[in-house]
Amino acid sequence: MRVVAGAATDVGRVRERNEDAFVARNPLFAVADGMGGHQGGEVASRVALEVLAAGAGEALGAEPSPEGLAEVVGRANAAVLAQAAGDQSLSGMGTTITAAVLTDGRMHLVHVGDSRAYLLRDGRLTRLTEDHTLVQRLVNEGKLTPQEAEIHPHRSVLTRALGVEADVEIDRMSEDVRTGDRILLCSDGLTSMVPEEEITRLLAGHDDPQAAAEALVTAANDAGGVDNITAVVLFVLEGEEAAGGGPRAYVQPASSPVRPAAPPGPRRRGRALAALAAIVIALVAVGVGARAFVYRQWFVGVHEGRVALFQGMPVQVLGVRLNRLVEVTDLSAEEAQRLRPWRDLDEGITAQSEAGARGIIATIERDLQLAQGQETQRPGPSPEDQGGSG
Ligand code: MG
């Protein structure tokens, strides 16, 4: 058995920075999706994977096990916490991690957060990891269907991440792997944009894992590319393992500028208020870490008729707002809501970072300019003359 790997990552079409990172260094493969203000997200995912890559050799040298791998992930958690504690500008940063080691026909997997691992075998795609998100919790409790969870506007709210608390619960598992298996590790920027049927088709439809990884990233961008996208693809083949194989070492992608985005974007359909209330109840149930999670969230909403940036979640519980207003733009919320992608703006469009939320505002602004451009043929008062009180 030998493993051939491919990997691709991209900033997407809305975000200003790529906070994802990956490792593809046979036999260690991992994806991390960082979050946090300023450069926190990039630092968190990079630090976590550096510690993982450094520790994996010794921990896995003799007898690879999920426990050994989890022990290293525990150290990565401590390293992210320590770095955040030592630098005010990195405070509140965190990261997901989904890591696999493949040796001797076994795959050992550890996982925290909402990146995912999939196995494609005999044409069937199986999700190996469970998202540590509030919407997944609601699915487990029967309050949301998996289909509703996939498109839920608040699906990015994590219940577990590295860099939040000293004690992090790490999912761990082992799977047999066989010749012909294909394995995918990916960030939520892929799975929130591309349905699993399409992921199956693209994973199965390429002879080369690098081509498959790039096709998956392209599909996510074609669907709107609202988040950073990372895919690590492994093909399990017959034959001998080449020593030190693997496509490339650990990569921290460079930030790249915002690219023009596709107009339609994803469906940000507002879900029922009942589901939102259930999220709040779940938040309370999460307990200690809940406040940290709430204030790690950002969203774009409406304040006095204008598009505005908020930190927190777009909800109110017993009269207590779980958010604070950060900035009010001069963009008209009413005009934005006339455009299909933004019609649920008043319910709040969530993001995992300030940069992500600002990317959404930039996209709204561009969409408004496009819409106004289409109206310039007919004369009328300038937009400034129509505004309400600020
Ligand atoms: Mg993400």
Short mmCIF file of C-alpha atoms and ligand atoms in Angstrom, two decimals:
data_model
loop_
_atom_site.label_atom_id
_atom_site.label_comp_id
_atom_site.label_asym_id
_atom_site.label_seq_id
_atom_site.Cartn_x
_atom_site.Cartn_y
_atom_site.Cartn_z
CA MET A 1 0.00 0.00 0.00
CA ARG A 2 1.23 3.44 -0.77
CA VAL A 3 -0.31 6.85 -0.31
CA VAL A 4 -0.19 9.58 -2.93
CA ALA A 5 -1.31 13.02 -1.80
CA GLY A 6 -2.39 16.28 -3.33
CA ALA A 7 -3.29 19.52 -1.60
CA ALA A 8 -4.70 22.91 -2.50
CA THR A 9 -5.71 25.98 -0.55
CA ASP A 10 -7.19 29.30 -1.58
CA VAL A 11 -8.26 32.52 0.10
CA GLY A 12 -11.66 32.31 -1.65
CA ARG A 13 -13.50 35.23 -3.21
CA VAL A 14 -14.58 37.25 -0.20
CA ARG A 15 -11.98 37.03 2.57
CA GLU A 16 -8.88 39.17 2.61
CA ARG A 17 -6.64 36.59 4.24
CA ASN A 18 -6.22 32.87 4.06
CA GLU A 19 -6.37 31.63 7.65
CA ASP A 20 -6.39 27.97 6.64
CA ALA A 21 -3.22 25.90 6.68
CA PHE A 22 -2.37 22.30 5.91
CA VAL A 23 0.27 19.64 6.30
CA ALA A 24 0.85 17.04 3.61
CA ARG A 25 3.98 15.23 4.65
CA ASN A 26 3.52 11.50 4.40
CA PRO A 27 2.46 9.85 6.72
CA LEU A 28 1.07 13.00 8.41
CA PHE A 29 -1.78 14.95 6.84
CA ALA A 30 -3.75 17.76 8.45
CA VAL A 31 -5.98 20.76 7.88
CA ALA A 32 -6.40 23.71 10.27
CA ASP A 33 -8.85 26.60 9.93
CA GLY A 34 -7.84 29.56 12.05
CA MET A 35 -10.02 32.35 13.40
CA GLY A 36 -9.46 35.57 15.29
CA GLY A 37 -8.93 39.26 14.70
CA HIS A 38 -5.94 40.92 13.04
CA GLN A 39 -3.58 38.11 12.07
CA GLY A 40 -4.78 35.80 14.81
CA GLY A 41 -6.41 33.23 12.56
CA GLU A 42 -3.31 32.78 10.45
CA VAL A 43 -1.08 32.55 13.49
CA ALA A 44 -3.33 30.05 15.28
CA SER A 45 -3.57 27.59 12.38
CA ARG A 46 0.16 27.87 11.63
CA VAL A 47 1.25 27.43 15.25
CA ALA A 48 -1.02 24.41 15.69
CA LEU A 49 0.31 22.68 12.58
CA GLU A 50 3.93 23.50 13.39
CA VAL A 51 3.58 21.88 16.80
CA LEU A 52 1.76 18.94 15.24
CA ALA A 53 4.38 18.41 12.55
CA ALA A 54 7.24 18.76 15.04
CA GLY A 55 5.66 16.40 17.55
CA ALA A 56 4.29 13.83 15.16
CA GLY A 57 7.69 12.29 14.42
CA GLU A 58 8.52 11.38 17.98
CA ALA A 59 4.98 10.58 19.04
CA LEU A 60 4.32 8.31 16.11
CA GLY A 61 7.77 6.91 15.48
CA ALA A 62 7.38 3.59 17.21
CA GLU A 63 3.71 2.72 17.45
CA PRO A 64 1.30 5.17 15.82
CA SER A 65 -1.94 5.57 17.73
CA PRO A 66 -4.78 8.05 17.98
CA GLU A 67 -3.76 8.61 21.61
CA GLY A 68 -0.23 9.59 20.61
CA LEU A 69 -1.61 11.93 17.99
CA ALA A 70 -4.13 13.42 20.44
CA GLU A 71 -1.33 14.04 22.91
CA VAL A 72 0.46 16.14 20.27
CA VAL A 73 -2.75 18.02 19.49
CA GLY A 74 -3.04 18.79 23.22
CA ARG A 75 0.40 20.37 22.99
CA ALA A 76 -0.67 22.34 19.94
CA ASN A 77 -3.63 23.65 21.94
CA ALA A 78 -1.29 24.77 24.73
CA ALA A 79 0.98 26.47 22.19
CA VAL A 80 -1.90 28.46 20.65
CA LEU A 81 -3.08 29.52 24.11
CA ALA A 82 0.43 30.54 25.15
CA GLN A 83 1.00 32.58 22.03
CA ALA A 84 -2.34 34.37 22.45
CA ALA A 85 -1.56 35.10 26.11
CA GLY A 86 1.74 36.67 25.13
CA ASP A 87 0.39 39.05 22.51
CA GLN A 88 -2.61 41.30 23.05
CA SER A 89 -3.32 41.54 19.32
CA LEU A 90 -3.67 37.74 19.11
CA SER A 91 -6.02 37.43 22.07
CA GLY A 92 -9.05 35.30 21.26
CA MET A 93 -7.50 33.48 18.34
CA GLY A 94 -8.25 29.80 17.80
CA THR A 95 -8.18 27.08 15.20
CA THR A 96 -9.78 23.84 14.14
CA ILE A 97 -7.60 20.83 13.46
CA THR A 98 -8.27 17.60 11.63
CA ALA A 99 -5.20 15.38 11.33
CA ALA A 100 -4.54 11.88 10.00
CA VAL A 101 -1.58 9.52 10.09
CA LEU A 102 -1.59 6.64 7.60
CA THR A 103 0.66 3.67 8.23
CA ASP A 104 0.45 -0.09 7.69
CA GLY A 105 -3.09 -0.11 6.40
CA ARG A 106 -4.44 1.99 9.25
CA MET A 107 -5.49 5.60 9.44
CA HIS A 108 -5.38 7.30 12.85
CA LEU A 109 -7.46 10.41 13.00
CA VAL A 110 -7.82 13.24 15.53
CA HIS A 111 -10.26 16.10 15.22
CA VAL A 112 -11.43 19.34 16.85
CA GLY A 113 -13.77 21.86 15.20
CA ASP A 114 -15.63 21.92 11.91
CA SER A 115 -13.02 20.89 9.37
CA ARG A 116 -13.82 17.39 8.14
CA ALA A 117 -12.39 14.05 7.09
CA TYR A 118 -14.13 11.92 4.46
CA LEU A 119 -13.53 8.42 3.12
CA LEU A 120 -14.54 7.54 -0.44
CA ARG A 121 -14.76 3.76 -0.83
CA ASP A 122 -16.56 1.81 -3.53
CA GLY A 123 -18.14 5.01 -4.78
CA ARG A 124 -19.63 5.89 -1.38
CA LEU A 125 -18.57 8.94 0.58
CA THR A 126 -18.54 8.60 4.38
CA ARG A 127 -17.97 11.50 6.72
CA LEU A 128 -15.52 10.31 9.40
CA THR A 129 -15.67 13.34 11.68
CA GLU A 130 -18.47 15.14 13.45
CA ASP A 131 -18.58 18.93 13.36
CA HIS A 132 -18.14 20.56 16.74
CA THR A 133 -20.72 23.21 16.04
CA LEU A 134 -23.94 24.33 17.65
CA VAL A 135 -25.96 23.34 14.61
CA GLN A 136 -24.50 19.80 14.76
CA ARG A 137 -25.50 19.66 18.39
CA LEU A 138 -29.03 20.61 17.37
CA VAL A 139 -28.97 17.90 14.68
CA ASN A 140 -27.92 15.36 17.31
CA GLU A 141 -30.82 16.50 19.47
CA GLY A 142 -33.24 16.17 16.57
CA LYS A 143 -33.98 19.90 16.45
CA LEU A 144 -32.51 20.45 12.98
CA THR A 145 -32.17 18.12 10.01
CA PRO A 146 -28.68 17.61 8.55
CA GLN A 147 -29.92 19.41 5.44
CA GLU A 148 -31.04 22.41 7.47
CA ALA A 149 -27.73 22.43 9.31
CA GLU A 150 -25.74 22.57 6.06
CA ILE A 151 -27.31 25.89 5.07
CA HIS A 152 -27.95 27.33 8.51
CA PRO A 153 -26.82 30.98 8.68
CA HIS A 154 -25.17 30.36 12.04
CA ARG A 155 -23.52 27.08 11.15
CA SER A 156 -20.07 28.54 11.77
CA VAL A 157 -20.54 28.80 15.53
CA LEU A 158 -18.05 26.34 17.02
CA THR A 159 -18.44 24.50 20.30
CA ARG A 160 -14.82 23.33 20.32
CA ALA A 161 -11.56 24.75 19.00
CA LEU A 162 -7.88 24.82 19.86
CA GLY A 163 -6.82 27.95 21.72
CA VAL A 164 -9.95 28.44 23.84
CA GLU A 165 -9.38 26.45 27.01
CA ALA A 166 -6.44 24.54 28.50
CA ASP A 167 -8.46 21.34 28.45
CA VAL A 168 -9.72 20.54 24.98
CA GLU A 169 -11.66 17.40 24.17
CA ILE A 170 -10.14 15.74 21.11
CA ASP A 171 -12.08 13.24 19.00
CA ARG A 172 -9.92 10.28 17.98
CA MET A 173 -10.50 7.22 15.85
CA SER A 174 -8.78 4.61 13.74
CA GLU A 175 -9.93 3.17 10.43
CA ASP A 176 -8.65 0.40 8.20
CA VAL A 177 -7.64 1.70 4.82
CA ARG A 178 -7.59 -0.34 1.63
CA THR A 179 -6.19 -0.03 -1.83
CA GLY A 180 -8.57 2.12 -3.82
CA ASP A 181 -9.64 4.27 -0.88
CA ARG A 182 -9.64 8.02 -1.32
CA ILE A 183 -9.48 10.28 1.70
CA LEU A 184 -10.28 13.97 1.92
CA LEU A 185 -9.38 16.38 4.72
CA CYS A 186 -10.91 19.81 4.19
CA SER A 187 -11.92 23.06 5.81
CA ASP A 188 -15.53 24.23 6.03
CA GLY A 189 -14.89 26.65 3.17
CA LEU A 190 -15.27 23.59 0.93
CA THR A 191 -18.14 21.81 2.65
CA SER A 192 -20.23 24.93 3.18
CA MET A 193 -20.10 25.69 -0.55
CA VAL A 194 -20.05 22.30 -2.28
CA PRO A 195 -22.66 19.57 -1.64
CA GLU A 196 -21.39 16.11 -0.72
CA GLU A 197 -22.65 14.59 -3.99
CA GLU A 198 -20.45 17.01 -5.89
CA ILE A 199 -17.49 16.32 -3.57
CA THR A 200 -17.97 12.60 -4.29
CA ARG A 201 -18.03 13.22 -8.02
CA LEU A 202 -14.86 15.34 -7.98
CA LEU A 203 -12.95 12.98 -5.68
CA ALA A 204 -13.85 10.00 -7.84
CA GLY A 205 -13.43 11.76 -11.15
CA HIS A 206 -9.69 12.42 -11.14
CA ASP A 207 -6.73 10.08 -11.57
CA ASP A 208 -4.40 12.38 -9.70
CA PRO A 209 -4.97 13.58 -6.12
CA GLN A 210 -3.50 17.01 -6.87
CA ALA A 211 -5.99 17.49 -9.71
CA ALA A 212 -8.80 16.37 -7.41
CA ALA A 213 -7.74 18.81 -4.67
CA GLU A 214 -7.58 21.68 -7.14
CA ALA A 215 -10.94 20.78 -8.67
CA LEU A 216 -12.55 20.80 -5.21
CA VAL A 217 -11.14 24.26 -4.45
CA THR A 218 -12.29 25.54 -7.84
CA ALA A 219 -15.80 24.18 -7.22
CA ALA A 220 -16.00 26.03 -3.90
CA ASN A 221 -14.89 29.26 -5.57
CA ASP A 222 -17.38 28.76 -8.38
CA ALA A 223 -20.11 28.40 -5.75
CA GLY A 224 -19.20 31.77 -4.23
CA GLY A 225 -15.96 31.14 -2.30
CA VAL A 226 -17.25 32.89 0.81
CA ASP A 227 -14.60 31.35 3.09
CA ASN A 228 -11.00 30.16 2.78
CA ILE A 229 -10.89 26.75 1.11
CA THR A 230 -8.47 23.89 1.76
CA ALA A 231 -8.48 20.32 0.49
CA VAL A 232 -5.92 17.59 1.18
CA VAL A 233 -6.62 14.51 -0.94
CA LEU A 234 -5.05 11.07 -0.41
CA PHE A 235 -5.23 8.15 -2.83
CA VAL A 236 -4.38 4.73 -1.41
CA LEU A 237 -2.69 2.75 -4.15
CA GLU A 238 -1.09 -0.62 -4.62
CA GLY A 239 2.69 -0.90 -4.42
CA GLU A 240 5.60 0.16 -2.29
CA GLU A 241 5.78 3.33 -0.25
CA ALA A 242 8.42 5.68 -1.57
CA ALA A 243 10.57 6.94 1.29
CA GLY A 244 9.71 10.47 2.37
CA GLY A 245 6.92 10.62 -0.17
CA GLY A 246 4.30 13.32 -0.25
CA PRO A 247 3.77 16.25 -2.50
CA ARG A 248 5.10 19.04 -0.38
CA ALA A 249 5.82 19.95 3.15
CA TYR A 250 3.78 22.05 5.46
CA VAL A 251 2.43 25.15 3.80
CA GLN A 252 1.12 28.33 5.31
CA PRO A 253 -0.60 30.05 2.44
CA ALA A 254 0.21 33.65 1.81
CA SER A 255 -2.50 36.25 2.11
CA SER A 256 -3.77 37.53 -1.17
CA PRO A 257 -5.96 40.47 -2.04
CA VAL A 258 -9.70 40.32 -2.40
CA ARG A 259 -10.76 39.12 -5.80
CA PRO A 260 -13.91 40.04 -7.62
CA ALA A 261 -16.61 37.75 -6.35
CA ALA A 262 -19.40 36.02 -8.18
CA PRO A 263 -22.60 38.00 -7.65
CA PRO A 264 -25.03 35.34 -6.39
CA GLY A 265 -22.96 33.85 -3.55
CA PRO A 266 -24.36 31.19 -1.28
CA ARG A 267 -27.88 31.08 -0.02
CA ARG A 268 -27.94 32.82 3.29
CA ARG A 269 -31.46 31.92 4.03
CA GLY A 270 -32.65 32.97 7.42
CA ARG A 271 -33.96 30.03 9.39
CA ALA A 272 -36.86 29.98 11.77
CA LEU A 273 -36.63 31.92 14.99
CA ALA A 274 -37.21 28.66 16.81
CA ALA A 275 -33.88 27.37 15.57
CA LEU A 276 -32.19 30.56 16.71
CA ALA A 277 -33.73 30.22 20.15
CA ALA A 278 -32.49 26.63 20.27
CA ILE A 279 -29.00 27.86 19.46
CA VAL A 280 -29.16 30.24 22.36
CA ILE A 281 -30.29 27.45 24.67
CA ALA A 282 -27.45 25.31 23.36
CA LEU A 283 -25.05 28.19 23.97
CA VAL A 284 -26.13 28.38 27.57
CA ALA A 285 -25.70 24.61 27.80
CA VAL A 286 -22.17 24.84 26.51
CA GLY A 287 -21.40 26.75 29.68
CA VAL A 288 -17.94 28.04 30.44
CA GLY A 289 -16.70 28.51 26.92
CA ALA A 290 -19.92 29.97 25.57
CA ARG A 291 -19.03 33.59 26.12
CA ALA A 292 -15.72 33.16 24.36
CA PHE A 293 -17.47 31.53 21.44
CA VAL A 294 -20.16 34.17 21.24
CA TYR A 295 -17.68 37.01 21.13
CA ARG A 296 -15.45 35.24 18.67
CA GLN A 297 -18.29 35.54 16.17
CA TRP A 298 -18.87 38.50 13.89
CA PHE A 299 -21.78 39.42 11.75
CA VAL A 300 -23.05 42.00 9.32
CA GLY A 301 -26.48 43.35 10.14
CA VAL A 302 -28.57 46.49 10.21
CA HIS A 303 -28.33 49.52 12.49
CA GLU A 304 -30.70 52.48 11.98
CA GLY A 305 -31.21 51.63 8.35
CA ARG A 306 -27.53 51.18 7.55
CA VAL A 307 -25.39 48.12 6.95
CA ALA A 308 -23.35 47.62 10.10
CA LEU A 309 -20.59 45.47 11.56
CA PHE A 310 -21.23 43.65 14.85
CA GLN A 311 -19.23 41.43 17.13
CA GLY A 312 -21.13 38.57 18.75
CA MET A 313 -24.23 36.76 17.60
CA PRO A 314 -27.32 38.33 16.05
CA VAL A 315 -29.60 37.37 18.92
CA GLN A 316 -31.06 38.71 22.10
CA VAL A 317 -31.79 36.52 25.13
CA LEU A 318 -34.10 37.79 27.86
CA GLY A 319 -33.38 41.31 26.76
CA VAL A 320 -29.60 40.82 26.79
CA ARG A 321 -27.91 41.44 23.46
CA LEU A 322 -25.26 38.86 22.62
CA ASN A 323 -23.45 41.36 20.43
CA ARG A 324 -22.01 44.82 20.26
CA LEU A 325 -22.09 47.33 17.45
CA VAL A 326 -18.60 47.93 16.04
CA GLU A 327 -19.10 50.12 13.00
CA VAL A 328 -21.91 51.60 10.94
CA THR A 329 -21.31 51.96 7.20
CA ASP A 330 -23.06 54.48 4.96
CA LEU A 331 -24.59 51.68 2.90
CA SER A 332 -28.38 51.61 2.88
CA ALA A 333 -29.69 48.37 4.37
CA GLU A 334 -32.96 48.73 2.50
CA GLU A 335 -31.20 48.94 -0.85
CA ALA A 336 -28.98 45.99 0.05
CA GLN A 337 -32.01 43.91 1.04
CA ARG A 338 -33.57 44.51 -2.35
CA LEU A 339 -30.71 42.43 -3.77
CA ARG A 340 -31.43 38.76 -3.53
CA PRO A 341 -28.24 37.58 -1.76
CA TRP A 342 -28.69 40.15 0.99
CA ARG A 343 -32.43 40.04 1.60
CA ASP A 344 -31.92 38.39 5.02
CA LEU A 345 -29.43 41.02 6.10
CA ASP A 346 -31.62 42.12 9.00
CA GLU A 347 -31.24 38.63 10.51
CA GLY A 348 -27.47 39.02 10.48
CA ILE A 349 -24.94 37.31 8.22
CA THR A 350 -22.34 35.61 10.39
CA ALA A 351 -18.60 35.27 9.86
CA GLN A 352 -15.84 33.68 11.90
CA SER A 353 -13.64 36.74 11.97
CA GLU A 354 -13.69 40.48 11.65
CA ALA A 355 -11.90 40.14 8.31
CA GLY A 356 -14.59 37.77 7.11
CA ALA A 357 -17.35 40.18 8.13
CA ARG A 358 -15.58 43.09 6.48
CA GLY A 359 -15.27 40.97 3.35
CA ILE A 360 -19.05 40.54 3.38
CA ILE A 361 -19.50 44.33 3.69
CA ALA A 362 -17.13 44.85 0.76
CA THR A 363 -19.17 42.41 -1.30
CA ILE A 364 -22.44 44.18 -0.39
CA GLU A 365 -20.89 47.51 -1.35
CA ARG A 366 -19.78 46.16 -4.70
CA ASP A 367 -23.17 44.59 -5.35
CA LEU A 368 -24.84 47.94 -4.55
CA GLN A 369 -22.50 49.73 -6.94
CA LEU A 370 -23.30 47.21 -9.65
CA ALA A 371 -27.01 47.65 -9.02
CA GLN A 372 -26.70 51.45 -9.05
CA GLY A 373 -24.69 51.27 -12.26
CA GLN A 374 -27.63 49.60 -13.89
CA GLU A 375 -29.88 52.45 -12.82
CA THR A 376 -27.69 55.35 -13.93
CA GLN A 377 -29.45 55.65 -17.25
CA ARG A 378 -32.37 57.33 -15.64
CA PRO A 379 -31.74 60.62 -13.83
CA GLY A 380 -32.63 60.94 -10.18
CA PRO A 381 -31.47 62.37 -6.90
CA SER A 382 -28.04 61.30 -5.73
CA PRO A 383 -27.98 58.60 -3.04
CA GLU A 384 -26.83 61.12 -0.44
CA ASP A 385 -30.05 63.06 -0.80
CA GLN A 386 -32.16 60.08 0.09
CA GLY A 387 -30.62 58.94 3.34
CA GLY A 388 -32.37 58.98 6.67
CA SER A 389 -30.87 60.28 9.83
CA GLY A 390 -27.54 58.63 10.60
MG MG B 1 -13.41 28.23 7.48
#
